Coordinates of C-alpha atoms (C1' of nucleotides) in Angstrom, one line a residue:
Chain A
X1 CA 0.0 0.0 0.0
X2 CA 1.6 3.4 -0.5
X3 CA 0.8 4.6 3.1
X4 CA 3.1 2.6 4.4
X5 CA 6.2 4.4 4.0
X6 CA 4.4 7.0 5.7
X7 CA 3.6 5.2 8.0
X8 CA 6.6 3.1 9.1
X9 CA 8.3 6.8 9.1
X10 CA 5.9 8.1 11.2
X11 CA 5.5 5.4 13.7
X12 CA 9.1 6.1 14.4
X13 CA 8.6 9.7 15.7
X14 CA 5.2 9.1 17.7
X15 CA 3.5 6.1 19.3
X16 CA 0.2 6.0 16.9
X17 CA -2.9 4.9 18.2
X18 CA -5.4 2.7 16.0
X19 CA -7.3 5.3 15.2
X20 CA -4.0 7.5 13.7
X21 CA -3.1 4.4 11.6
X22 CA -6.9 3.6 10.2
X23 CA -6.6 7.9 9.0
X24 CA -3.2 7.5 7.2
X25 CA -4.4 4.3 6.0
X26 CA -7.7 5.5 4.6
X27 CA -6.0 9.4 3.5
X28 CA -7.7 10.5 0.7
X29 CA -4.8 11.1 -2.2
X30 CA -3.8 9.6 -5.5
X31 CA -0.2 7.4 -6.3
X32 CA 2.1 9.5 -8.9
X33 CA 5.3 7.7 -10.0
X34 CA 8.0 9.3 -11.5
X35 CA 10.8 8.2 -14.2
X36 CA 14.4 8.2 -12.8
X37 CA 15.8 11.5 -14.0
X38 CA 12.3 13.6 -14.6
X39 CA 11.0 16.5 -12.6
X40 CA 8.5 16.4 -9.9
X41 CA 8.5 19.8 -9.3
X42 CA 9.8 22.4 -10.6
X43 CA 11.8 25.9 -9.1
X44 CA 9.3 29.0 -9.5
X45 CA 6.1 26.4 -9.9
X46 CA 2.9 26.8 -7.5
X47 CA 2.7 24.5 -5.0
X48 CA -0.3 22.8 -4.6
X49 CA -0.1 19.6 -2.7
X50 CA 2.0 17.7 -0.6
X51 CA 4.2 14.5 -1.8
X52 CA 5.1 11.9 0.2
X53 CA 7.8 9.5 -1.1
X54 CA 6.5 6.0 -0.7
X55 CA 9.8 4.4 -2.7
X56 CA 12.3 6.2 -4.6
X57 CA 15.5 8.5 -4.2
X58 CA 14.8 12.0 -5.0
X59 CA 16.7 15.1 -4.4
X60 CA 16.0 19.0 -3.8
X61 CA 18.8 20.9 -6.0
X62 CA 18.6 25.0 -7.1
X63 CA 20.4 25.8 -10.5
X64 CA 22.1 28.9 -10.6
X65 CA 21.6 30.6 -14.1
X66 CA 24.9 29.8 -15.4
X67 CA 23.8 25.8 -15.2
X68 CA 25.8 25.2 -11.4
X69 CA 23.4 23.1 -9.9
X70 CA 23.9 22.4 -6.2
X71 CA 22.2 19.8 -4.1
X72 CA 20.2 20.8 -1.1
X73 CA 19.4 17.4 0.3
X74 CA 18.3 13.5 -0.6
X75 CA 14.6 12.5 -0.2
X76 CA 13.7 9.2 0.8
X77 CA 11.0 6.6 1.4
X78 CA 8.7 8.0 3.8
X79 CA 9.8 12.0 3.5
X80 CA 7.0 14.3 3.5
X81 CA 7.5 17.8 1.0
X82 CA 7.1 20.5 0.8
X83 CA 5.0 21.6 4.1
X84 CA 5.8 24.8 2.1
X85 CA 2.6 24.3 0.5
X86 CA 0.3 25.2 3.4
X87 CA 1.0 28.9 2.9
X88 CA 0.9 28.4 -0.9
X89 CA 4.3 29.3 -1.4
X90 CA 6.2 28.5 -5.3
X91 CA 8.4 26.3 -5.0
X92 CA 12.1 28.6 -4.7
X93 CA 14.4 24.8 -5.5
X94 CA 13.6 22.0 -7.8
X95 CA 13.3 18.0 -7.4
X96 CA 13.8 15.6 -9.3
X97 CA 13.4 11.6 -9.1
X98 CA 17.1 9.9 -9.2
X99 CA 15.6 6.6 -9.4
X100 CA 11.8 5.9 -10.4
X101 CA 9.8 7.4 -7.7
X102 CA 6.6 6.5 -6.5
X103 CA 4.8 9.3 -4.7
X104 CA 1.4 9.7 -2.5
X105 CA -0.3 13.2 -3.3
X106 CA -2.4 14.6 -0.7
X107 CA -4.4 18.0 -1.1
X108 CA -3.1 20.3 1.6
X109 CA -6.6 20.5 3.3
X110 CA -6.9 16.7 3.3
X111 CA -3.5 16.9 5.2
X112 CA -3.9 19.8 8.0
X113 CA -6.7 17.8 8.7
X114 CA -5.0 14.8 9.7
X115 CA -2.7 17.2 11.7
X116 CA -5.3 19.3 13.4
X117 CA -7.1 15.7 13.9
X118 CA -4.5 14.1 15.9
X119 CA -2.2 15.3 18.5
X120 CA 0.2 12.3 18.0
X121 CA 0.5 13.1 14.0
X122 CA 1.3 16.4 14.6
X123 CA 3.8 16.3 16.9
X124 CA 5.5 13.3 14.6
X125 CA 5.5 16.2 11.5
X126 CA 6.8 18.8 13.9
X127 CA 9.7 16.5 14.3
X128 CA 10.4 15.2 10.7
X129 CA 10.2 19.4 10.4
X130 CA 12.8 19.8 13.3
X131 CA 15.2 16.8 11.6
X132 CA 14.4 18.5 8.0
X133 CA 15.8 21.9 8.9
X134 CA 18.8 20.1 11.1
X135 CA 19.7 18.2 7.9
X136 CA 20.1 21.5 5.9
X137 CA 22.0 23.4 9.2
X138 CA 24.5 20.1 8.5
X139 CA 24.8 20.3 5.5
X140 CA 25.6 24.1 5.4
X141 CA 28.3 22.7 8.4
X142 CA 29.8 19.8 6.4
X143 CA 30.3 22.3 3.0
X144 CA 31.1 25.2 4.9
X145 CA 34.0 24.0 7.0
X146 CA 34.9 20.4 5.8
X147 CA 37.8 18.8 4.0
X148 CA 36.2 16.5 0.9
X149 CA 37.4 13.7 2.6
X150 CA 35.1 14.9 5.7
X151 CA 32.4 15.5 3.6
X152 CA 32.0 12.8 1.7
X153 CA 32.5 10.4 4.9
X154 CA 29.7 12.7 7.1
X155 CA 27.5 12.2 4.0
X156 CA 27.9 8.8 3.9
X157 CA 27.3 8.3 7.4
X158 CA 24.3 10.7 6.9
X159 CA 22.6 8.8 4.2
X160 CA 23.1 5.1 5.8
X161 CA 21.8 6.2 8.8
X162 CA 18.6 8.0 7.1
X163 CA 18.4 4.8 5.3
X164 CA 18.2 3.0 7.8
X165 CA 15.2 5.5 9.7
X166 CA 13.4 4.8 6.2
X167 CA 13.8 0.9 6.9
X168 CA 16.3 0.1 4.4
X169 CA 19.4 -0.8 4.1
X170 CA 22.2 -3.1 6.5
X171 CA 24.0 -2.4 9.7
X172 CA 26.8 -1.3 7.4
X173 CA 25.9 -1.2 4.2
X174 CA 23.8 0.5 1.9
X175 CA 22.6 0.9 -1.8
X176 CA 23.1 3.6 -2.7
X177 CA 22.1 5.2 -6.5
X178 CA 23.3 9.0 -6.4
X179 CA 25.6 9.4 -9.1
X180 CA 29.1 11.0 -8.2
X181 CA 28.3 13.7 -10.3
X182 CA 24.9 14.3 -7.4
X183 CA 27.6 13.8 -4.4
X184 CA 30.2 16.1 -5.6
X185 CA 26.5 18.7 -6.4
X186 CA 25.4 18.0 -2.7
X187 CA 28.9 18.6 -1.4
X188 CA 30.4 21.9 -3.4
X189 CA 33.1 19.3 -4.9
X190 CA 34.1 18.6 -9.1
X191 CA 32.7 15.0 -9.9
X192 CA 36.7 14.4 -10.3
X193 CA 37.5 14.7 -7.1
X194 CA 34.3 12.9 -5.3
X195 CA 36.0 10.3 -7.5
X196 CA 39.4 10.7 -6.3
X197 CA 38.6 10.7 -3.0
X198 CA 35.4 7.9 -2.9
X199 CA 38.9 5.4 -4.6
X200 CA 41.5 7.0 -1.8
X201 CA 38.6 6.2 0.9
X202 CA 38.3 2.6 -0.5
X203 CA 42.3 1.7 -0.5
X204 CA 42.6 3.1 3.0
X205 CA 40.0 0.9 3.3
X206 CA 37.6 3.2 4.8
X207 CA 34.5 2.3 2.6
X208 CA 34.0 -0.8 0.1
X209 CA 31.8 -0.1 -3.1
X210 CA 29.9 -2.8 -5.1
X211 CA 27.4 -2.6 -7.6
X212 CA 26.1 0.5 -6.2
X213 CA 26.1 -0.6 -2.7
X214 CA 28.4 1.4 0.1
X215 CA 29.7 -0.8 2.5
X216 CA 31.3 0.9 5.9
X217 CA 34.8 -1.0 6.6
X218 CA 35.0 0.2 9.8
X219 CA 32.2 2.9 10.7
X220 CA 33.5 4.1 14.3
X221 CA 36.7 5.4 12.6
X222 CA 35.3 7.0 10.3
X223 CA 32.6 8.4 12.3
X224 CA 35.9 9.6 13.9
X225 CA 37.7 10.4 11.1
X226 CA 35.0 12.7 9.3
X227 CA 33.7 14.5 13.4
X228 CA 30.5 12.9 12.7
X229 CA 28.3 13.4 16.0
X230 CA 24.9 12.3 15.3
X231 CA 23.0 14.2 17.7
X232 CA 21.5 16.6 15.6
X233 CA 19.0 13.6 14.7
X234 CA 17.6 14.6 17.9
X235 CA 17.5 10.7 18.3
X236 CA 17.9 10.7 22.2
X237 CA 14.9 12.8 22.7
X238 CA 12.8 11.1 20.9
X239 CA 13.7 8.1 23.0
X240 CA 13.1 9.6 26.0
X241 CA 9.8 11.2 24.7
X242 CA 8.7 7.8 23.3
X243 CA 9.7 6.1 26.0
X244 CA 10.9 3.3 23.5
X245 CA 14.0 2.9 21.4
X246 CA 14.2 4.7 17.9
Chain B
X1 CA 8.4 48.4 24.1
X2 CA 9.8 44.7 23.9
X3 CA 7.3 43.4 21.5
X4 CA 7.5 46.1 19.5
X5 CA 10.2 44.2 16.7
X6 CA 7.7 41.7 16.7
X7 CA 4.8 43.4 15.9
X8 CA 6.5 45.3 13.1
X9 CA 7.9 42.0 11.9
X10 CA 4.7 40.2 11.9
X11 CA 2.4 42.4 10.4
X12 CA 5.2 42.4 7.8
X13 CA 3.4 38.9 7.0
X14 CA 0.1 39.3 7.9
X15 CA -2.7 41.9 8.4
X16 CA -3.3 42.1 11.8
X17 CA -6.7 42.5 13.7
X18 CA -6.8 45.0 16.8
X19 CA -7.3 41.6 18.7
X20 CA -4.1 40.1 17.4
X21 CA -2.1 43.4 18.2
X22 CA -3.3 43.2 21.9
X23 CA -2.6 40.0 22.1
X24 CA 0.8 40.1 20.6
X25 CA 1.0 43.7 22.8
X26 CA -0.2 41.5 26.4
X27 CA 1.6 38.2 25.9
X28 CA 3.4 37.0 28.9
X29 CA 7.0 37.0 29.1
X30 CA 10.1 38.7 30.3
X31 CA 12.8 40.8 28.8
X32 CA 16.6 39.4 28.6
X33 CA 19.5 40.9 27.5
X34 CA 22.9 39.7 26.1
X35 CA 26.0 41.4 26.1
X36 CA 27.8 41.0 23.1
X37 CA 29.6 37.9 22.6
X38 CA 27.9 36.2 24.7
X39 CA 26.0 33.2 24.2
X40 CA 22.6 33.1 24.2
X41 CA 21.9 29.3 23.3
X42 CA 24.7 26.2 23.7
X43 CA 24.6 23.5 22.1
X44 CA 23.0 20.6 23.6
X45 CA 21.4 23.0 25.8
X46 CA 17.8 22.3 26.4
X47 CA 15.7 24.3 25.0
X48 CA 12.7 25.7 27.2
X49 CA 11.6 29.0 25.7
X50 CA 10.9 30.2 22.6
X51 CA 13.6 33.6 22.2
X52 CA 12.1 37.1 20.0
X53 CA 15.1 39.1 19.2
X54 CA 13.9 42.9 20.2
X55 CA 17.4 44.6 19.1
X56 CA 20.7 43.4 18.4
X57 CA 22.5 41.0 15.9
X58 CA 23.2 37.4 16.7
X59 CA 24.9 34.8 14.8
X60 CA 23.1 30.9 15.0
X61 CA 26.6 28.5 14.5
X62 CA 27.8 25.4 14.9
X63 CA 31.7 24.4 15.9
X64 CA 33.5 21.2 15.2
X65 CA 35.3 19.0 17.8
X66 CA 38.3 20.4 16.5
X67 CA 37.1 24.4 16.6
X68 CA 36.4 25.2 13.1
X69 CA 33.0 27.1 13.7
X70 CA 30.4 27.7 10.8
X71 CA 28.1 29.8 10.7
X72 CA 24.7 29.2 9.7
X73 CA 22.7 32.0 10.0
X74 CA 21.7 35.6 11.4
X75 CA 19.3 36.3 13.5
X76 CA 18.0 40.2 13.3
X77 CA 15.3 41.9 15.2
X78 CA 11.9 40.5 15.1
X79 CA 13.3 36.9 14.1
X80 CA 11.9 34.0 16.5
X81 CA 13.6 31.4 17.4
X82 CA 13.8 28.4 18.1
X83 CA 10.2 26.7 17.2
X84 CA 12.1 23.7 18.0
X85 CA 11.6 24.2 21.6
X86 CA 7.8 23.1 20.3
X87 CA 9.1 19.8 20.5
X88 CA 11.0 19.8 23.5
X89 CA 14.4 19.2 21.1
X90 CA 17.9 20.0 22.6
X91 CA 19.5 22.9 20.4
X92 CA 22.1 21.2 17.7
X93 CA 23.7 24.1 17.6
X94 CA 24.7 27.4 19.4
X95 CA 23.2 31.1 19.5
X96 CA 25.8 33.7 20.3
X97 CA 25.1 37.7 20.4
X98 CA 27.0 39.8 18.4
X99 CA 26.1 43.2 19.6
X100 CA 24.4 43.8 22.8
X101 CA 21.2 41.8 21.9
X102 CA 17.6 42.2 23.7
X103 CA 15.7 39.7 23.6
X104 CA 11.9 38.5 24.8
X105 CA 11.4 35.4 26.0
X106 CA 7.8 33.5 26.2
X107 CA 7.1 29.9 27.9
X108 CA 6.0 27.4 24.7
X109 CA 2.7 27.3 26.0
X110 CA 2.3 30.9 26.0
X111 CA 3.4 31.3 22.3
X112 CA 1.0 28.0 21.5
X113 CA -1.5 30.0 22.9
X114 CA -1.1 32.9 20.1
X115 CA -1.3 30.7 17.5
X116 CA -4.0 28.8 18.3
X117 CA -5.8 31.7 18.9
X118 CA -5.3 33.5 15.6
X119 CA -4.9 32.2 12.0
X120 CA -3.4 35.8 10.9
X121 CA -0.6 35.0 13.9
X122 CA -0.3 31.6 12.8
X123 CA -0.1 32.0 9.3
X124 CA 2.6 34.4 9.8
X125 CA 4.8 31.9 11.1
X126 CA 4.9 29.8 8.7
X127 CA 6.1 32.6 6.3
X128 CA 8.6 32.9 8.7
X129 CA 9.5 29.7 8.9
X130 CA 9.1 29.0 5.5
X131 CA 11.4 32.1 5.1
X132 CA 13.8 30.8 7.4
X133 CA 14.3 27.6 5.5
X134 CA 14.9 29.3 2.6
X135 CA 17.9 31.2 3.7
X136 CA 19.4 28.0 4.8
X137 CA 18.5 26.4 1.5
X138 CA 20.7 29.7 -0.1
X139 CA 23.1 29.4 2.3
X140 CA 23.7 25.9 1.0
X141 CA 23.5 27.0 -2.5
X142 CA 25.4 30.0 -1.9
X143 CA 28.9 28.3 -0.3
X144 CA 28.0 25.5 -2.4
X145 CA 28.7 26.9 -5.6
X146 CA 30.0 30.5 -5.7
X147 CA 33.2 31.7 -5.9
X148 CA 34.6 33.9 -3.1
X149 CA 33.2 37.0 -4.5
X150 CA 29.6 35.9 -5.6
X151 CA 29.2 34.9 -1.9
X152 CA 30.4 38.1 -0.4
X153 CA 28.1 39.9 -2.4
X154 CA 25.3 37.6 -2.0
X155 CA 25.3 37.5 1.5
X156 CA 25.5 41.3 1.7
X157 CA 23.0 42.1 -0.4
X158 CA 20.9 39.3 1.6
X159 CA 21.5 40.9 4.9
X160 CA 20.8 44.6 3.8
X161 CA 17.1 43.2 2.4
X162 CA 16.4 41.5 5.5
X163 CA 17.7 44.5 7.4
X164 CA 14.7 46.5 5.4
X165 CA 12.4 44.0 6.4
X166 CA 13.3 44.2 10.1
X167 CA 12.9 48.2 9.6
X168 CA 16.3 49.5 9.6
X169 CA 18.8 50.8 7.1
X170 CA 18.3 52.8 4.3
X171 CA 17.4 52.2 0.7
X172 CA 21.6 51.2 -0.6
X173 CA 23.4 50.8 3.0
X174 CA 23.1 49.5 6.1
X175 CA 24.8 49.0 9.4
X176 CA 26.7 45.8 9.6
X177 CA 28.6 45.0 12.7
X178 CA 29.7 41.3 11.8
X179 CA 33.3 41.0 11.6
X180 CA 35.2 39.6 8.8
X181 CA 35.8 36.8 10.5
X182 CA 32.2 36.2 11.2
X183 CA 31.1 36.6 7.8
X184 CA 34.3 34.3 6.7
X185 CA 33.1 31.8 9.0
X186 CA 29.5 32.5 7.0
X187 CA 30.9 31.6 4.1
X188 CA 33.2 28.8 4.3
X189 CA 36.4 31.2 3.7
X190 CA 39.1 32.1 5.5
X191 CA 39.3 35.9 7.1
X192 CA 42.6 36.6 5.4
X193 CA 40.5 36.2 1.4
X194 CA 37.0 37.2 3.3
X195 CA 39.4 40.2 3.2
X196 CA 41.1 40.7 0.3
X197 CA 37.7 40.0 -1.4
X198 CA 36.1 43.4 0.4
X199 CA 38.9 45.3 -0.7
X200 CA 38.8 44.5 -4.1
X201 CA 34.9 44.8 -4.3
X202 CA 35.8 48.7 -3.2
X203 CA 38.2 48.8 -5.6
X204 CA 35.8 48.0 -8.2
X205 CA 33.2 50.6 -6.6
X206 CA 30.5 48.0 -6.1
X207 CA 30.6 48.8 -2.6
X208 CA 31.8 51.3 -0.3
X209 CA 32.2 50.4 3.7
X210 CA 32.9 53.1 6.4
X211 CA 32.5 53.0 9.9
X212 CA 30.7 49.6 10.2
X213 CA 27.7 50.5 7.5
X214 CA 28.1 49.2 4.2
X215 CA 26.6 50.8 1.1
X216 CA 26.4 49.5 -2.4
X217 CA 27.2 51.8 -4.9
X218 CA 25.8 50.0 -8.0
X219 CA 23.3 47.1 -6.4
X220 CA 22.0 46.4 -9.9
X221 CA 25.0 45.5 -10.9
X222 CA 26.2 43.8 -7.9
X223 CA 23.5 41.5 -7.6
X224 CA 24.1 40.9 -11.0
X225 CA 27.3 39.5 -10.8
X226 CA 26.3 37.5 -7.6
X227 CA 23.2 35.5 -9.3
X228 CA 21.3 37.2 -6.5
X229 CA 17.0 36.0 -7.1
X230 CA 15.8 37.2 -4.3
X231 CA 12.7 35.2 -5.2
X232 CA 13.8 32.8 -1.9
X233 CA 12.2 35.6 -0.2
X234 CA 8.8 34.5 -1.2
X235 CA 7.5 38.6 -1.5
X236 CA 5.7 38.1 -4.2
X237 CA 3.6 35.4 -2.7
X238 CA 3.2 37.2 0.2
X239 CA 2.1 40.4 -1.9
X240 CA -0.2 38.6 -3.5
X241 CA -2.1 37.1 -0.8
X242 CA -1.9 39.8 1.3
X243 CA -2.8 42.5 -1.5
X244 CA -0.4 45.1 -0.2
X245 CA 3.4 46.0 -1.2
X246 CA 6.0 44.4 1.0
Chain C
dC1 C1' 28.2 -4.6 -31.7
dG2 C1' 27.9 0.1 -31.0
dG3 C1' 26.8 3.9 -28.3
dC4 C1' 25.9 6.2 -24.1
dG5 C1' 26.2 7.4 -19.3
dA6 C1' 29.1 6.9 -15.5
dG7 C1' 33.4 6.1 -13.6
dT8 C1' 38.6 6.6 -13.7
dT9 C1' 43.1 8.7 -14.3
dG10 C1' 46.9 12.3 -15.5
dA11 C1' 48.8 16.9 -15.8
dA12 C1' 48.5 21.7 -15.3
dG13 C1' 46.7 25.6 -13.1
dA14 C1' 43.5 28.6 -10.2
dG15 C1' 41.6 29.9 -6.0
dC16 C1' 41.9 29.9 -1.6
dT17 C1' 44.7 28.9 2.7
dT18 C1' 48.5 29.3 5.8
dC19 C1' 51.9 31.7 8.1
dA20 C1' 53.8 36.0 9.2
dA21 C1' 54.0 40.7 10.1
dG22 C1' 52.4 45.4 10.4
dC23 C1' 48.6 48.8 10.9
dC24 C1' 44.7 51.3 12.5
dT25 C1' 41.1 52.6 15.8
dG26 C1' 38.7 53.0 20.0
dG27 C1' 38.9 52.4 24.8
dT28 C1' 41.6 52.4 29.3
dG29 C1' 44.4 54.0 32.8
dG30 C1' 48.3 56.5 34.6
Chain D
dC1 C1' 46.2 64.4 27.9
dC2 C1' 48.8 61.1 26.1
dA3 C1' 50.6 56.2 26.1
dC4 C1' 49.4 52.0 25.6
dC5 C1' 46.8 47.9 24.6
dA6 C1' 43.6 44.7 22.2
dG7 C1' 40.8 43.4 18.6
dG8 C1' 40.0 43.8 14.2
dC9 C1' 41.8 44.9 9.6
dT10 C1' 45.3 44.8 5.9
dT11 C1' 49.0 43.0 3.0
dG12 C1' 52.7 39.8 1.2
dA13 C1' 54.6 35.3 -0.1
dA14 C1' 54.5 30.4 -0.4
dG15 C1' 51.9 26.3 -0.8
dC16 C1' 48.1 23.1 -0.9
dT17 C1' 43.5 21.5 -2.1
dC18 C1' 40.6 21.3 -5.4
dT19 C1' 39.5 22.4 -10.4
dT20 C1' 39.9 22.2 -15.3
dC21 C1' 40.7 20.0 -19.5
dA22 C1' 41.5 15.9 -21.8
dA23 C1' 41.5 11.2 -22.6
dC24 C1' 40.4 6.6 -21.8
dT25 C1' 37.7 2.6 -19.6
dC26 C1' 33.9 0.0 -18.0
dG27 C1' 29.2 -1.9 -18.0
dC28 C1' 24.8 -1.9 -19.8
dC29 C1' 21.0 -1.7 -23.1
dG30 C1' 19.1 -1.7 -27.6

DNA sequence: CGGCGAGTTGAAGAGCTTCAAGCCTGGTGG
DNA sequence: CCACCAGGCTTGAAGCTCTTCAACTCGCCG
């Protein structure tokens, strides 16, 4: 069913009750899939409904009007977008599906109701909200004051560990189908040097790569190697909100 | 008074009622002030209260294990912060004034309360917030993929239009009492070329900079150079639904 | 089998950093 | 009232990271 991306996502930000899971299951929206490589939306264009991935790699990117194109950030399974909609904003960045993408449209009205319906959904969006804008305050971290090396790693660790939220992916390992061209985009780097650096990370044995899948050698070092300090998942609060572990 | 840089700000996004003004004008909370460089907000702080900056600059950042500090944003008079506190999130990353900075500050509840109460209040946060993103999604796209001199200018010309919106400066200058090493901290460069770059953009008359205010002697020409759309800003969309200028 | 997108590698060069030193300005204290 | 100090600004020279340009390889699909 397409719900249930959203709802494996959101069950791990806020302990649902029946009644929140019969209202995502029975949302009112329409499946959209989109080729690998094609638009879903476009910069400047109106914004009238939300997406949620239900399978699929996507990212957000802005084009600057000499053709740079920089990558803002990787959607996956189970990510809501844009939330931007409820003030009917345009769209001010682009997206666009890396692999095929199925998607789960819901009218913005359908959606604030499920919001103002339930306490429990709301506080789970408020949270994917608080992780969105932490991934972006990272990001801007990781580019701003990181050697390539560091960046590509933090992404790396980033991305498996996302993965992994989604409900994908190994305890080390990961496919992975962004292109080196999208990497060296998302990090401020030339597709030759994502490349140089991705080979000098795998014969220091850092990372292994295999038919598209990333495999971590030895994660803790480079966890260590590339300062990566998971906290601003805000993982630990959710814990100790939930009561569980997330 | 205190909430004045609120009001201003707000109805900046909104029309107001009389109710929502008295509201706004008899919310509970108490003034703080910071002198500068001091912090406001640590990281991994707890966050309890949401902050309204009444005067003052401040700089949101984030520092490595090792020192290098990034910085991710400015925060101006009238800007909110941190809606994160909504979920009871630790901060990820640090607040620290940069002038003398006065602040308001307003239990969650309290500032629940307003929104609840009035769509107009609550619609104007999410332009803010939508706003908010945005400048993080440029600041991405900005240290990204601009050269030294595209980001200087970009980020100068950002500041001064925000510095209209907050109410202050004129129509081609502004006071701006960041350092260089703040703003090379901004922008993923070192002080030294954060330097060298403002000399040479004097030398080339595209601005002029005395006694802390900067003015920009050709903006056309200026923001030309830099790629700068100010269409992140989301005016138009504002203008449009409010059916006034901005 | 041929072509295309993605990945790989080398060599040369630009942009930015690093290290080092001097300057300017506003504030403090004798 | 002036000397001095500190923080921020300015400039030079050398060097490193990353880019640019160019060419070649690999794997996949029609």
């Amino acid at each position: 069913m397409p719900q249930d991306a959203m709802l494996r996502r959101i069950s791990f930000y806020a302990d649902l009750s029946d009644d929140d899971i019969a209202r995502i299951a029975e949302m009112d929206g329409r499946a959209r899939t989109f080729e690998r490589n094609t638009e879903i939306i476009d910069a400047g264009q109106k914004l009238d409904c939300v997406f949620i991935v239900t399978e699929g790699w996507a990212i957000r990117y802005k084009t600057l009007e000499d053709g740079r194109r920089q990558v803002l950030n990787v959607l996956l399974p189970g990510d809501i977008f844009d939330l931007q909609v409820m003030v009917a904003a345009e769209a001010d960045h682009s997206v666009l599906a890396v692999t095929d993408v199925g998607t789960w449209v819901v009218r913005p009205e359908t959606f604030e109701g499920l919001l103002t319906q339930s306490s429990s959904l709301s506080c789970a969006m408020w949270w994917m909200q608080v992780q969105e804008e932490a991934f972006l305050r990272e990001q801007i971290m990781r580019n701003g004051k990181q050697t390539a090396r560091e960046r590509i790693g933090h992404f790396l660790l980033e991305l498996h560990r996302r993965i992994r939220i989604a409900g994908f992916g190994k305890d080390e390992s990961f496919r992975m189908p962004l292109t080196q061209s999208i990497i060296a985009d998302a990090l401020g780097l030339t597709p030759i040097h994502t490349n140089r650096i991705l080979r000098q990370m795998q014969r220091e044995r850092l990372i292994e790569r295999d038919k598209g899948w990333v495999t971590f050698v030895d994660a803790e070092r480079l966890a260590d190697i590339c300062q990566f300090d998971p906290s601003y998942f805000h993982l630990d609060a959710m814990r100790s909100r939930l009561g569980r572990r997330v």
